[in-house]
Amino acid sequence: MSKPLTFTIFGSTGDLTYRKLLPALYQLQTRDLLPDDLAVRCIGRRNLTTEAYLETAKPWLVKGSRFPFVESVYERFAKHITYVEMSLTDAADFKVLAQTETERDYLYYFAVAPEFFETIAQNLKSSGALNQGQHRIILEKPFGIDETHARHLNQVLSGIFKEENIYRIDHYLGKEMIQNILTIRFANRLFEGIWNKDYIQEIQITASETIGIENRGSYYEQAGAIQDMVQNHLLQLLSYVLMDQPDDFSPEAVQSRQVELLKKIRPAHLILGQYGENGDLKAYREEAKVAKDSQTETYVSLHLEVDDPRFKGVPIFLRTGKRLDQRATYISVIFKPTKGSLFNDLHPQREMLIIKIQPDEGVYFRFNAKKPGIAHQVSTVMMNFCQSCIYENRINTPEAYERLLNDAFIQDRTLFTNWEMVDLTWSFASQLAQFQIDHQVNLEFYSSESKGPESADRYLDAFDSAWIPADITEEVFTL
Ligand code: BG6
């Protein structure tokens, strides 16, 4: 039997806690997954009572809940929460947390900037808070501010906590369709049999957002889209799409295949953009806590090559951006024309597999078929599996943070990343920074609600390609 848990959130008045962590806890309450003896301590610098804190949090729960908000569920949820005012940098304040008991387990969520990780861990240790009971930590991304800092941080943290007690979160791993990628690939001969350069023309991975940076100017100025999205979420996605089959589905086996793959990717072309032309009131440079001459990228389009016989020469395109015209995350795998096919002269659409991650979830396969009628026409048709169209699936699909918090509570580390992965993604970020210098990649500006910099479209022209939209359309060709 596991012991009762005390869950402590550092950074409890921040965006992440209000937008994601508290709604996730509330969902778990709705699903009766929060044990009655769970204590949640929300740490913040502001002078607030627990009642005042909950009052601020409540609208976020209403807004962020995938189930209708129910007052009686909220009352049960609120009983777990205590707001604790303290400074993260003042070691003396940590005495409040030092009243630990052997018969409880402790889990700390570092929902703060990485500059504070070391101080919090050291203060927890020196205050005696870690002396009794079992202590685990969840680290929000980014893990460090650069490669050197990340390595230093890892050394410090692993001197205080055992690796098995460190949970590095990448919330994309908690998304249902991302977990589905390996099943779609390895449970279907049809796909796995053709998952190589002989059949695949190109792969595109898109994570397009309509929101801007919201209230996170100071964080974003330091991170930019490369560190915020590419280095973690998109590389996770990419490695699931391209890695070899693992020996089993244990986290160790899966992550070792991911690591193998990530060691083989090389940047071939990079386009960086920033939203807002001059004078645009919604421009990135007009956001709070952003420099008026900021060079931070809010858009990335990256062409990658994989140094592996299986995918040699297959271009992999990643793109992500803020304030674009659409919210959609999806993977498009475009197949080559069939050698010697009688239909090739007609240039029918290429077959394509699209795995939709969000907001719609599903798998779409586009192929060519004869259009019914006397005229000999070929039309592109679609097989659609819309997972999220089924009510029961929607209800059974937890939000990423809901899933991951529950996993951490029950000590399941399957969907958390290990240090080797994190280290490798930092090396890749450094490689990109160097590539940017070597190839003099300049920032391009794009209008809000657009598709991003036009040069990203032009670049794909050279590959006789274009960005695949999230909703592909059907077309007819006459023989
Ligand atoms: C976060 C980034 O990790 O992921 C945000 O810091 C981004 O900038 C968010 O908006 C996207 O997550 P999701 O789940 O909305 O795709």
Coordinates of N, CA and C in Angstrom, one line a residue, residues 7 32 49 76 116 152 198 212 222 234 274 294 351 372 388 421 434 461 467:
F7 N 1.7 16.8 -2.0 CA 2.2 17.3 -3.3 C 2.4 18.8 -3.2
D32 N -12.6 11.0 -9.5 CA -12.4 10.3 -8.2 C -11.0 9.6 -8.1
T49 N -4.4 34.4 1.5 CA -4.9 33.3 2.3 C -5.3 32.1 1.3
R76 N -14.9 19.3 -2.6 CA -13.9 18.2 -2.2 C -12.5 18.5 -2.7
F116 N 15.7 28.7 -10.9 CA 15.4 28.4 -9.5 C 15.5 27.0 -9.1
H152 N 25.1 21.2 -15.6 CA 25.4 21.5 -14.2 C 24.2 21.2 -13.3
D198 N 12.5 4.1 -49.6 CA 12.0 3.6 -50.9 C 10.5 4.0 -51.1
G212 N -0.5 33.9 -28.8 CA 0.8 34.5 -28.8 C 1.6 34.0 -27.6
Q222 N 14.0 34.5 -23.5 CA 15.2 33.7 -23.3 C 15.1 32.4 -24.1
L234 N 8.7 18.8 -30.3 CA 8.8 18.4 -31.7 C 9.8 17.3 -31.9
Q274 N 9.3 36.1 -36.7 CA 8.7 36.7 -35.5 C 7.4 37.4 -35.9
S294 N 13.7 43.1 -30.1 CA 14.0 41.6 -29.8 C 14.3 40.8 -31.1
E351 N -0.1 9.6 -52.3 CA -0.8 9.0 -51.1 C -0.2 9.7 -49.9
P372 N -16.6 7.2 -59.7 CA -17.7 6.5 -60.4 C -18.2 7.3 -61.5
S388 N -11.4 11.6 -32.0 CA -12.1 12.5 -31.1 C -13.6 12.8 -31.5
M421 N 18.1 11.8 -22.9 CA 17.3 12.4 -23.9 C 17.4 13.9 -23.8
Q434 N 24.5 27.1 -33.7 CA 25.7 27.2 -34.5 C 25.3 27.3 -36.0
D461 N 8.9 24.7 -52.3 CA 8.7 24.7 -53.8 C 9.8 23.9 -54.4
W467 N 3.5 23.0 -47.9 CA 3.0 22.6 -46.5 C 1.7 21.9 -46.7

